[in-house]
PDB file of C-alpha atoms in Angstrom:
ATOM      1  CA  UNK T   7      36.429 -10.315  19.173  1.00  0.00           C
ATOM      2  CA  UNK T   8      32.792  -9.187  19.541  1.00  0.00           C
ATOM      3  CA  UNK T   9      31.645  -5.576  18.761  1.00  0.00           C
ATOM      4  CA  UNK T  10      29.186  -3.572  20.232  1.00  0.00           C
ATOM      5  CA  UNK T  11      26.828  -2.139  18.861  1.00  0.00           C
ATOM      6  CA  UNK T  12      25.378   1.012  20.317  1.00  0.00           C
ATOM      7  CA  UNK T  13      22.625   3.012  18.814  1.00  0.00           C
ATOM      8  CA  UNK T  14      22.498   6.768  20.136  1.00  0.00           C
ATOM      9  CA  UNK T  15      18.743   8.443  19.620  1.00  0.00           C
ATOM     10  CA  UNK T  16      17.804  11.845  20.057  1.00  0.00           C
ATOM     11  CA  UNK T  17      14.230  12.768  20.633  1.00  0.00           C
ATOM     12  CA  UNK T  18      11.989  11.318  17.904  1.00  0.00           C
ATOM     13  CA  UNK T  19      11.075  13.700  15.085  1.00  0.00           C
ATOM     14  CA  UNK T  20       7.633  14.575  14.301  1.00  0.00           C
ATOM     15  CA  UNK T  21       6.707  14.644  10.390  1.00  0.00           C
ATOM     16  CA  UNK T  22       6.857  18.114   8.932  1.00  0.00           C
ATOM     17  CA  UNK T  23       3.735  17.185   6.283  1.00  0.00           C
ATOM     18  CA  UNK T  24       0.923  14.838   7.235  1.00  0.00           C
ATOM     19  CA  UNK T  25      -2.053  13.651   5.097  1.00  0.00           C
ATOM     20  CA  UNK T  26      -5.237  11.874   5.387  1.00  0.00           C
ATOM     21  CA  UNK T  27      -6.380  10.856   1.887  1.00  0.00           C
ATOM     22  CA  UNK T  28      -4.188  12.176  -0.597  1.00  0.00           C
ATOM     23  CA  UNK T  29      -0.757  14.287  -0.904  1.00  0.00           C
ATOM     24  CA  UNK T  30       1.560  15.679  -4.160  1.00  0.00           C
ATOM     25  CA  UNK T  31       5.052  15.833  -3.435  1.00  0.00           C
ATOM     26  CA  UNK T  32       7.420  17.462  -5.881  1.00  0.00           C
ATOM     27  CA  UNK T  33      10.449  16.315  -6.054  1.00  0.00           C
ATOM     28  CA  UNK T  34      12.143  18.948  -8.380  1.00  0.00           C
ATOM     29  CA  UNK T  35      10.526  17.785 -11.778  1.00  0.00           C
ATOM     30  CA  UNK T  36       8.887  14.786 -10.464  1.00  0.00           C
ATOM     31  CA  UNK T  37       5.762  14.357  -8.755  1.00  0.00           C
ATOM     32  CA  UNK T  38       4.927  11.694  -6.241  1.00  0.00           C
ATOM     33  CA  UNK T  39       1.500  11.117  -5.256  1.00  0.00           C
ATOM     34  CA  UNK T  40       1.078   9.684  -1.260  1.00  0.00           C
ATOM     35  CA  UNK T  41      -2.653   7.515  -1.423  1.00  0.00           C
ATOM     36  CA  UNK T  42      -4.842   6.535   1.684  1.00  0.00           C
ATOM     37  CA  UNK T  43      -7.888   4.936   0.306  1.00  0.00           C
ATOM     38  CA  UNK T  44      -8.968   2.996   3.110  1.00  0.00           C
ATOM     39  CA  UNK T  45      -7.949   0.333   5.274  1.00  0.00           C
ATOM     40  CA  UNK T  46      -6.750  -2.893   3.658  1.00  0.00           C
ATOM     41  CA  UNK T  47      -4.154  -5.210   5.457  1.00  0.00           C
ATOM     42  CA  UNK T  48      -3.470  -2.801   7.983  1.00  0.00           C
ATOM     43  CA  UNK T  49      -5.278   0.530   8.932  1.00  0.00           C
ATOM     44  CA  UNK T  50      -2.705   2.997   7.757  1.00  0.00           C
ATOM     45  CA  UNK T  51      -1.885   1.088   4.494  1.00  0.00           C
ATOM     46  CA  UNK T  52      -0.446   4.123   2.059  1.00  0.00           C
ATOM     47  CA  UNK T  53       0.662   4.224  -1.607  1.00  0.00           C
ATOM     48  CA  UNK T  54       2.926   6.016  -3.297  1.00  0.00           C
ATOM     49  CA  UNK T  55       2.412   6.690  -6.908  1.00  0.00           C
ATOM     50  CA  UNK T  56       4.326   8.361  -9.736  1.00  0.00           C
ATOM     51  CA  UNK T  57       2.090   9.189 -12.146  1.00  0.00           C
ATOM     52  CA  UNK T  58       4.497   9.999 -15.187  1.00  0.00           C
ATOM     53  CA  UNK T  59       6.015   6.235 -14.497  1.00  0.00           C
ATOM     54  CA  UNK T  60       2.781   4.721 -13.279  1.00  0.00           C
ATOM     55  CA  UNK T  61       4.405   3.110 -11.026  1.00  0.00           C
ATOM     56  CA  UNK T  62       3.113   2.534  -7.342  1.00  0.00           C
ATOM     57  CA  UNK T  63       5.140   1.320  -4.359  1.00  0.00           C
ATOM     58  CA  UNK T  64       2.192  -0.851  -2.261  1.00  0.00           C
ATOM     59  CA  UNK T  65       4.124  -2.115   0.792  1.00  0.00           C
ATOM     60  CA  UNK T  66       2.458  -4.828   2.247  1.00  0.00           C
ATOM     61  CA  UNK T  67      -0.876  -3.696   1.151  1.00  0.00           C
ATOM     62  CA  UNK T  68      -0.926  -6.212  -2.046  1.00  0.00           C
ATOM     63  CA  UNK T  69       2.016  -8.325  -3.150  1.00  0.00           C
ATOM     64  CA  UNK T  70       1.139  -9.779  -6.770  1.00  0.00           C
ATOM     65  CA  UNK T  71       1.588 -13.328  -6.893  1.00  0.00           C
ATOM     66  CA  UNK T  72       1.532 -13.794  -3.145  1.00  0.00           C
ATOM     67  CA  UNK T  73      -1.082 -14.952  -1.034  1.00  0.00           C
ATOM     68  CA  UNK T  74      -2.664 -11.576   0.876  1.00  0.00           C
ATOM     69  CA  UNK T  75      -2.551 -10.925   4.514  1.00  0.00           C
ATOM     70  CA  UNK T  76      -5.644  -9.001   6.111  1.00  0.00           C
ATOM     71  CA  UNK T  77      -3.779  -8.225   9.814  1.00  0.00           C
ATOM     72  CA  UNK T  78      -6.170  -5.712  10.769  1.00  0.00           C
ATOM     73  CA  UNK T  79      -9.274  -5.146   9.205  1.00  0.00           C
ATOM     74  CA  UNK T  80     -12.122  -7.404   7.200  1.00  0.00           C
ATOM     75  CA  UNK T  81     -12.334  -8.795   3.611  1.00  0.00           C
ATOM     76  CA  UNK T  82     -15.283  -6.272   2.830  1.00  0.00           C
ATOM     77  CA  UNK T  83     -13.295  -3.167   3.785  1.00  0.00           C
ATOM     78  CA  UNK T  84      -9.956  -4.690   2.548  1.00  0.00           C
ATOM     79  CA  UNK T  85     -11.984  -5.361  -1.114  1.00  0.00           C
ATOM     80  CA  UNK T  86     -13.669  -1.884  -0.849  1.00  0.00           C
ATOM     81  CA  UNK T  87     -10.325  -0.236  -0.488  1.00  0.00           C
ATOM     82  CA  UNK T  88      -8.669  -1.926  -3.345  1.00  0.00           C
ATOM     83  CA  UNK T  89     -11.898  -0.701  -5.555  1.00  0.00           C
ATOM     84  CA  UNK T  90     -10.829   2.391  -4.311  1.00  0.00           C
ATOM     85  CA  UNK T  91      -7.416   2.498  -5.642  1.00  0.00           C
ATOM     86  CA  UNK T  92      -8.245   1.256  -8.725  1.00  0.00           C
ATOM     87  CA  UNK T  93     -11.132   4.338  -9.498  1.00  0.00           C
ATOM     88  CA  UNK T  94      -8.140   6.868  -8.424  1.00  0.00           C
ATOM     89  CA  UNK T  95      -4.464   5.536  -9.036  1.00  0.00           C
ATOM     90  CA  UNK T  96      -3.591   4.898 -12.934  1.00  0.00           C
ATOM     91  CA  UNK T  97      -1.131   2.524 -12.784  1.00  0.00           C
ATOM     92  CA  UNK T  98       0.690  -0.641 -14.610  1.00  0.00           C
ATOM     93  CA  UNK T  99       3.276  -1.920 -12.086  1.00  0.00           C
ATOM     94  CA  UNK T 100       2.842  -2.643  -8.286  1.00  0.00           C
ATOM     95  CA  UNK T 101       6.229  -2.847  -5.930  1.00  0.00           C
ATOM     96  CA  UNK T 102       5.265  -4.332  -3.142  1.00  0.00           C
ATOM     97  CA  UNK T 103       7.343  -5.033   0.304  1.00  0.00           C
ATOM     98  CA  UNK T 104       8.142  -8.570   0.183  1.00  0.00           C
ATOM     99  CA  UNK T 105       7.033  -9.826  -3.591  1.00  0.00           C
ATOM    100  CA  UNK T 106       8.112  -9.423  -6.606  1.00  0.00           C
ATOM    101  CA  UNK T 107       7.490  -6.672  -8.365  1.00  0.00           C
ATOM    102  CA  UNK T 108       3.941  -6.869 -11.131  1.00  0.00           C
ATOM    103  CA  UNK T 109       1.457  -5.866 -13.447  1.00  0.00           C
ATOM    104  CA  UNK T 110      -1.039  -3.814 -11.494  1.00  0.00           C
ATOM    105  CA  UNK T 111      -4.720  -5.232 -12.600  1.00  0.00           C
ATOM    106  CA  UNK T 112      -4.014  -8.579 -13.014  1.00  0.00           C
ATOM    107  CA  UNK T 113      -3.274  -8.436  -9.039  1.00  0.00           C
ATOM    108  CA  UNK T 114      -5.639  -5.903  -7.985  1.00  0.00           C
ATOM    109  CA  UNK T 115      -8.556  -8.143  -9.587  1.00  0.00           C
ATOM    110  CA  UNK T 116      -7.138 -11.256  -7.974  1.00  0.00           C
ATOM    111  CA  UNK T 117      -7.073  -9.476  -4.275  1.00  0.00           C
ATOM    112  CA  UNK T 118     -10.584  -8.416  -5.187  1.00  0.00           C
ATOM    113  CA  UNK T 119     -11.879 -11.963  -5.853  1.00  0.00           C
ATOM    114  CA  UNK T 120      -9.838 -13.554  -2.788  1.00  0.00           C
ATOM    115  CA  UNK T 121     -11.390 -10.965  -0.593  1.00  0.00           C
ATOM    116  CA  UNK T 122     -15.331 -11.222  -2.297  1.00  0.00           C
ATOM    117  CA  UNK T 123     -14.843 -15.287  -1.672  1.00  0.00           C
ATOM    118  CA  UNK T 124     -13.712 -15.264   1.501  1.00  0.00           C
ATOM    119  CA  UNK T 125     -16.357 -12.802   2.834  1.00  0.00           C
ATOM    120  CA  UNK T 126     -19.014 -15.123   1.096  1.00  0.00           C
ATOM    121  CA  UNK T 127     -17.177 -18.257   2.708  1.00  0.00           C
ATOM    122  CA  UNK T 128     -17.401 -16.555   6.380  1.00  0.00           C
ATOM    123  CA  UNK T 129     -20.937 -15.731   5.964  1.00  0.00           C
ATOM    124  CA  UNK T 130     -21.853 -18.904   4.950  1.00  0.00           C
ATOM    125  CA  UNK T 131     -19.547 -20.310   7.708  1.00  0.00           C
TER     126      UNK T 131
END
């Protein structure tokens, strides 16, 4: 016997907090910190940071020890953004969407140099 599956939706809701650089969220005791330092593989690529952890949950923005994706964007802005988050997130450990999790420079200085060499290889190109 097959099921079916039926998904009921009600009008979508809209978010009751939005942000466009930077948001503190306390969660009772613990404060999470929502980043937007730029576009990077996509346009809306956000991070969310716990300081007292120094932890930050990436998404798909980097995955250390996977090759990066740059879906929407360029390696100059993609590079600039990751400067970015390293001048204003202090953190040791990335979680990314589909990696395993890592130690945070090691991968944000190897996104950096992918992205510097492959702008140099395109202009050159």
């Amino acid at each position: 016997m097959t099921e079916k599956c039926s998904t009921r939706w009600s009008a979508w809701r809209l978010p009751d907090l939005t942000f466009d650089r930077y948001c503190a969220i306390d969660l009772g005791g613990r404060v999470v910190r929502l980043w937007h330092c730029g576009p990077g593989n996509g346009a809306g690529d956000a991070l969310a940071h716990v300081p007292d952890a120094k932890i930050t949950w990436t998404g798909n923005f980097i995955s250390p020890g996977m090759p990066p994706m740059a879906l929407i964007g360029d390696p100059v802005g993609y590079a600039r953004t990751v400067r970015a988050v390293r001048a204003v997130i202090d953190t040791d450990t990335l979680v990314p969407g589909h990696a395993f999790v890592g130690d945070a420079e090691p991968a944000l200085s190897a996104l950096v140099s992918y992205l510097e060499n492959l702008a140099t290889a395109v202009r050159r190109g």
